[in-house]
mmCIF file of C-alpha atoms in Angstrom:
data_model
loop_
_atom_site.group_PDB
_atom_site.id
_atom_site.type_symbol
_atom_site.label_atom_id
_atom_site.label_comp_id
_atom_site.label_asym_id
_atom_site.label_seq_id
_atom_site.Cartn_x
_atom_site.Cartn_y
_atom_site.Cartn_z
ATOM 1 C CA MET V 243 15.187 -7.073 12.953
ATOM 2 C CA THR V 244 11.673 -5.734 13.461
ATOM 3 C CA ALA V 245 10.563 -2.117 13.277
ATOM 4 C CA HIS V 246 10.693 -0.034 16.463
ATOM 5 C CA PHE V 247 8.618 2.736 18.061
ATOM 6 C CA HIS V 248 11.522 5.135 18.662
ATOM 7 C CA ARG V 249 10.511 7.809 16.142
ATOM 8 C CA GLU V 250 6.991 7.849 17.500
ATOM 9 C CA THR V 251 8.311 8.262 21.045
ATOM 10 C CA GLN V 252 10.418 11.219 19.880
ATOM 11 C CA ALA V 253 7.376 12.731 18.187
ATOM 12 C CA ILE V 254 5.327 12.464 21.372
ATOM 13 C CA ALA V 255 8.108 14.166 23.329
ATOM 14 C CA SER V 256 8.267 16.947 20.708
ATOM 15 C CA GLY V 257 4.532 17.552 20.713
ATOM 16 C CA LEU V 258 4.103 16.081 17.206
ATOM 17 C CA TRP V 259 1.366 13.664 18.111
ATOM 18 C CA PRO V 260 -0.716 11.988 16.801
ATOM 19 C CA LEU V 261 1.783 10.590 14.284
ATOM 20 C CA ALA V 262 0.646 8.502 11.325
ATOM 21 C CA GLY V 263 2.778 6.069 9.391
ATOM 22 C CA VAL V 264 1.972 5.738 5.679
ATOM 23 C CA ASP V 265 2.940 3.156 3.075
ATOM 24 C CA GLU V 266 1.661 1.888 -0.249
ATOM 25 C CA VAL V 267 1.646 -1.368 -2.153
ATOM 26 C CA GLY V 268 1.053 -2.077 -5.810
ATOM 27 C CA ARG V 269 3.194 0.356 -7.780
ATOM 28 C CA GLY V 270 4.688 -2.340 -9.972
ATOM 29 C CA PRO V 271 1.868 -4.724 -10.997
ATOM 30 C CA LEU V 272 0.362 -4.803 -14.464
ATOM 31 C CA ALA V 273 -3.170 -4.835 -13.053
ATOM 32 C CA GLY V 274 -5.224 -3.682 -10.093
ATOM 33 C CA PRO V 275 -5.134 -0.579 -7.916
ATOM 34 C CA VAL V 276 -2.330 0.965 -5.927
ATOM 35 C CA VAL V 277 -3.340 0.831 -2.254
ATOM 36 C CA ALA V 278 -2.127 3.068 0.579
ATOM 37 C CA ALA V 279 -2.665 2.831 4.309
ATOM 38 C CA ALA V 280 -2.170 5.308 7.147
ATOM 39 C CA VAL V 281 -1.912 4.044 10.715
ATOM 40 C CA ILE V 282 -1.763 5.800 14.088
ATOM 41 C CA LEU V 283 -0.634 3.255 16.637
ATOM 42 C CA ASP V 284 -1.587 3.321 20.303
ATOM 43 C CA PRO V 285 1.662 3.931 22.244
ATOM 44 C CA GLN V 286 0.313 1.650 24.971
ATOM 45 C CA ALA V 287 -0.507 -1.224 22.611
ATOM 46 C CA VAL V 288 2.094 -1.524 19.840
ATOM 47 C CA PRO V 289 1.898 -5.026 18.349
ATOM 48 C CA GLU V 290 5.117 -7.034 18.565
ATOM 49 C CA GLY V 291 6.872 -8.160 15.408
ATOM 50 C CA LEU V 292 5.936 -5.286 13.091
ATOM 51 C CA ASP V 293 8.083 -5.310 9.964
ATOM 52 C CA ASP V 294 8.061 -4.515 6.279
ATOM 53 C CA SER V 295 5.208 -6.622 4.901
ATOM 54 C CA LYS V 296 7.569 -8.094 2.295
ATOM 55 C CA ASN V 297 9.612 -9.664 5.101
ATOM 56 C CA LEU V 298 6.610 -11.485 6.559
ATOM 57 C CA SER V 299 4.787 -14.626 5.527
ATOM 58 C CA ALA V 300 1.183 -14.288 4.381
ATOM 59 C CA ALA V 301 -0.002 -15.987 7.566
ATOM 60 C CA ARG V 302 2.014 -13.628 9.779
ATOM 61 C CA ARG V 303 0.739 -10.607 7.864
ATOM 62 C CA GLU V 304 -2.822 -11.742 8.509
ATOM 63 C CA GLU V 305 -2.089 -12.147 12.227
ATOM 64 C CA LEU V 306 -0.539 -8.700 12.485
ATOM 65 C CA PHE V 307 -3.320 -7.174 10.386
ATOM 66 C CA ALA V 308 -5.829 -8.351 12.985
ATOM 67 C CA LEU V 309 -3.700 -7.068 15.869
ATOM 68 C CA ILE V 310 -3.241 -3.657 14.234
ATOM 69 C CA ALA V 311 -6.944 -3.388 13.423
ATOM 70 C CA GLU V 312 -7.797 -4.189 17.037
ATOM 71 C CA SER V 313 -5.286 -1.914 18.757
ATOM 72 C CA ALA V 314 -4.541 1.087 16.524
ATOM 73 C CA LEU V 315 -5.971 4.491 17.379
ATOM 74 C CA ALA V 316 -6.881 5.093 13.731
ATOM 75 C CA ILE V 317 -6.491 3.404 10.350
ATOM 76 C CA GLY V 318 -7.128 4.913 6.938
ATOM 77 C CA VAL V 319 -7.029 2.833 3.759
ATOM 78 C CA ALA V 320 -7.494 4.116 0.226
ATOM 79 C CA SER V 321 -6.607 3.293 -3.347
ATOM 80 C CA ALA V 322 -6.235 4.684 -6.830
ATOM 81 C CA THR V 323 -7.718 2.609 -9.614
ATOM 82 C CA ALA V 324 -6.047 1.257 -12.725
ATOM 83 C CA THR V 325 -7.935 3.864 -14.740
ATOM 84 C CA GLU V 326 -6.627 6.644 -12.490
ATOM 85 C CA ILE V 327 -3.109 5.232 -12.840
ATOM 86 C CA ASP V 328 -3.454 5.366 -16.629
ATOM 87 C CA THR V 329 -4.859 8.908 -16.474
ATOM 88 C CA ILE V 330 -2.411 10.617 -14.107
ATOM 89 C CA ASN V 331 0.545 8.131 -14.056
ATOM 90 C CA ILE V 332 1.613 5.742 -11.312
ATOM 91 C CA ARG V 333 3.567 8.298 -9.274
ATOM 92 C CA GLN V 334 0.679 10.736 -9.060
ATOM 93 C CA ALA V 335 -1.786 7.899 -8.408
ATOM 94 C CA THR V 336 0.385 6.650 -5.546
ATOM 95 C CA LEU V 337 0.535 10.115 -3.984
ATOM 96 C CA LEU V 338 -3.234 10.431 -4.450
ATOM 97 C CA ALA V 339 -3.858 7.127 -2.673
ATOM 98 C CA MET V 340 -1.627 8.272 0.198
ATOM 99 C CA ARG V 341 -3.504 11.552 0.538
ATOM 100 C CA ARG V 342 -6.797 9.681 0.518
ATOM 101 C CA ALA V 343 -5.558 7.279 3.203
ATOM 102 C CA VAL V 344 -4.479 10.125 5.499
ATOM 103 C CA ALA V 345 -7.796 11.910 4.892
ATOM 104 C CA ALA V 346 -9.621 8.716 5.877
ATOM 105 C CA LEU V 347 -8.094 8.690 9.368
ATOM 106 C CA ALA V 348 -10.692 9.287 12.080
ATOM 107 C CA VAL V 349 -7.978 11.042 14.117
ATOM 108 C CA PRO V 350 -6.234 13.875 12.211
ATOM 109 C CA PRO V 351 -2.452 13.465 12.475
ATOM 110 C CA ALA V 352 -0.120 16.246 13.552
ATOM 111 C CA PHE V 353 2.795 14.614 11.729
ATOM 112 C CA VAL V 354 3.156 11.928 9.061
ATOM 113 C CA LEU V 355 6.029 9.584 8.261
ATOM 114 C CA VAL V 356 5.963 8.028 4.786
ATOM 115 C CA ASP V 357 7.991 5.140 3.437
ATOM 116 C CA GLY V 358 10.291 6.000 0.529
ATOM 117 C CA ASN V 359 11.621 9.295 -0.791
ATOM 118 C CA ASP V 360 8.551 10.866 -2.402
ATOM 119 C CA PRO V 361 6.106 12.193 0.207
ATOM 120 C CA PRO V 362 2.648 13.488 -0.691
ATOM 121 C CA SER V 363 1.559 17.062 -0.057
ATOM 122 C CA LEU V 364 -0.548 17.026 3.089
ATOM 123 C CA GLY V 365 -2.153 19.521 5.430
ATOM 124 C CA CYS V 366 0.385 18.682 8.124
ATOM 125 C CA PRO V 367 4.171 18.175 8.263
ATOM 126 C CA CYS V 368 5.300 15.051 6.438
ATOM 127 C CA GLU V 369 8.688 13.329 6.242
ATOM 128 C CA SER V 370 9.758 10.498 3.955
ATOM 129 C CA VAL V 371 12.013 7.730 5.260
ATOM 130 C CA ILE V 372 13.780 5.370 2.867
ATOM 131 C CA GLY V 373 13.311 1.853 4.184
ATOM 132 C CA GLY V 374 10.904 3.161 6.800
ATOM 133 C CA ASP V 375 8.651 0.115 6.518
ATOM 134 C CA ALA V 376 11.406 -2.003 8.067
ATOM 135 C CA GLN V 377 12.488 0.578 10.664
ATOM 136 C CA ILE V 378 9.494 2.506 11.998
ATOM 137 C CA ALA V 379 6.586 0.729 13.651
ATOM 138 C CA SER V 380 3.827 2.982 12.307
ATOM 139 C CA ILE V 381 5.050 2.677 8.719
ATOM 140 C CA ALA V 382 5.489 -1.085 9.101
ATOM 141 C CA ALA V 383 1.914 -1.311 10.350
ATOM 142 C CA ALA V 384 0.743 0.689 7.329
ATOM 143 C CA SER V 385 2.652 -1.592 4.978
ATOM 144 C CA ILE V 386 0.920 -4.634 6.468
ATOM 145 C CA ILE V 387 -2.541 -3.072 6.289
ATOM 146 C CA ALA V 388 -1.980 -1.998 2.672
ATOM 147 C CA LYS V 389 -0.574 -5.369 1.571
ATOM 148 C CA VAL V 390 -3.290 -7.512 3.153
ATOM 149 C CA THR V 391 -5.985 -5.165 1.855
ATOM 150 C CA ARG V 392 -4.661 -5.189 -1.698
ATOM 151 C CA ASP V 393 -4.177 -8.969 -1.727
ATOM 152 C CA ALA V 394 -7.824 -9.344 -0.721
ATOM 153 C CA MET V 395 -8.868 -6.939 -3.476
ATOM 154 C CA MET V 396 -6.893 -8.927 -6.044
ATOM 155 C CA ALA V 397 -8.484 -12.163 -4.844
ATOM 156 C CA ARG V 398 -11.902 -10.623 -5.473
ATOM 157 C CA LEU V 399 -10.779 -9.513 -8.932
ATOM 158 C CA CYS V 400 -9.569 -13.060 -9.568
ATOM 159 C CA ALA V 401 -13.102 -14.314 -8.983
ATOM 160 C CA ARG V 402 -14.388 -11.753 -11.499
ATOM 161 C CA TYR V 403 -11.629 -12.354 -14.068
ATOM 162 C CA PRO V 404 -10.429 -15.926 -13.408
ATOM 163 C CA ALA V 405 -8.414 -16.236 -16.621
ATOM 164 C CA TYR V 406 -5.574 -14.115 -15.231
ATOM 165 C CA GLY V 407 -4.936 -15.809 -11.862
ATOM 166 C CA PHE V 408 -4.750 -12.535 -9.940
ATOM 167 C CA SER V 409 -4.929 -14.248 -6.543
ATOM 168 C CA ALA V 410 -1.683 -16.104 -7.294
ATOM 169 C CA HIS V 411 0.440 -13.136 -8.372
ATOM 170 C CA ALA V 412 -1.533 -10.025 -7.263
ATOM 171 C CA GLY V 413 -1.276 -8.574 -10.749
ATOM 172 C CA TYR V 414 2.522 -8.653 -11.038
ATOM 173 C CA GLY V 415 4.030 -9.559 -14.393
ATOM 174 C CA THR V 416 4.762 -13.220 -13.786
ATOM 175 C CA PRO V 417 5.176 -15.599 -16.748
ATOM 176 C CA ARG V 418 1.694 -17.001 -16.036
ATOM 177 C CA HIS V 419 0.169 -13.533 -16.034
ATOM 178 C CA ARG V 420 1.937 -12.498 -19.244
ATOM 179 C CA ALA V 421 0.834 -15.711 -20.936
ATOM 180 C CA ALA V 422 -2.770 -15.007 -19.923
ATOM 181 C CA LEU V 423 -2.483 -11.497 -21.352
ATOM 182 C CA GLN V 424 -1.283 -12.890 -24.660
ATOM 183 C CA ALA V 425 -4.092 -15.440 -24.714
ATOM 184 C CA HIS V 426 -6.994 -13.270 -23.571
ATOM 185 C CA GLY V 427 -5.904 -9.650 -23.881
ATOM 186 C CA PRO V 428 -6.307 -7.240 -20.946
ATOM 187 C CA CYS V 429 -9.350 -6.813 -18.725
ATOM 188 C CA PRO V 430 -10.651 -3.457 -17.406
ATOM 189 C CA GLU V 431 -8.458 -3.814 -14.304
ATOM 190 C CA HIS V 432 -5.222 -3.887 -16.291
ATOM 191 C CA ARG V 433 -3.030 -0.811 -16.527
ATOM 192 C CA TYR V 434 -3.084 0.188 -20.159
ATOM 193 C CA SER V 435 -0.202 2.617 -19.629
ATOM 194 C CA PHE V 436 2.113 -0.246 -18.555
ATOM 195 C CA ALA V 437 4.040 -2.536 -20.913
ATOM 196 C CA PRO V 438 3.217 -5.066 -22.308
ATOM 197 C CA VAL V 439 -0.327 -3.651 -22.578
ATOM 198 C CA LYS V 440 0.778 -0.143 -23.564
ATOM 199 C CA GLY V 441 0.762 0.391 -27.309
ATOM 200 C CA VAL V 442 -0.863 -2.961 -28.009
ATOM 201 C CA TRP V 443 -4.359 -2.585 -26.554
ATOM 202 C CA GLN V 444 -6.501 0.484 -25.891
ATOM 203 C CA ARG V 445 -8.850 0.952 -22.951
#
């Protein structure tokens, strides 16, 4: 079942428009940034098939990424680095990336819907929705933008640090990634506050 535009339609009727959907990707990996996206969809041009990015193939995500980029009223994308994650912790870094993504929107939102149960503090009303990336079109669009963006970032990091195979696992703690850590130690893009790096290596 794909995400729908019902909540956005209600927001328009209530005068809470523009509405931005926000989602993040990359809380769990051992390396790389956490990336957030904020998307304000055009009510007249909502792409079909929007869904939680995890439910979509890589090829379908790329297709929808292009459709969202072409049709959305505004898109904001931002990240928090591995160093920021180590400095302020992953929760605060995630909230920071979300705030940055909303601030990057060319159209200021009147209302924001965020996936999960931990919304950032914003200059406008904000509501968190558990499972929102599979239910609400704007959040689903944000999840796709964030996922495709971060995957591309990890592919670029793979070219810089080929020993770790970032393009294959996006920094998650796969057996291949953990074996590379044991063999080579961490690179600057690893999260030194995350096990198995934490307590073994220092930034």
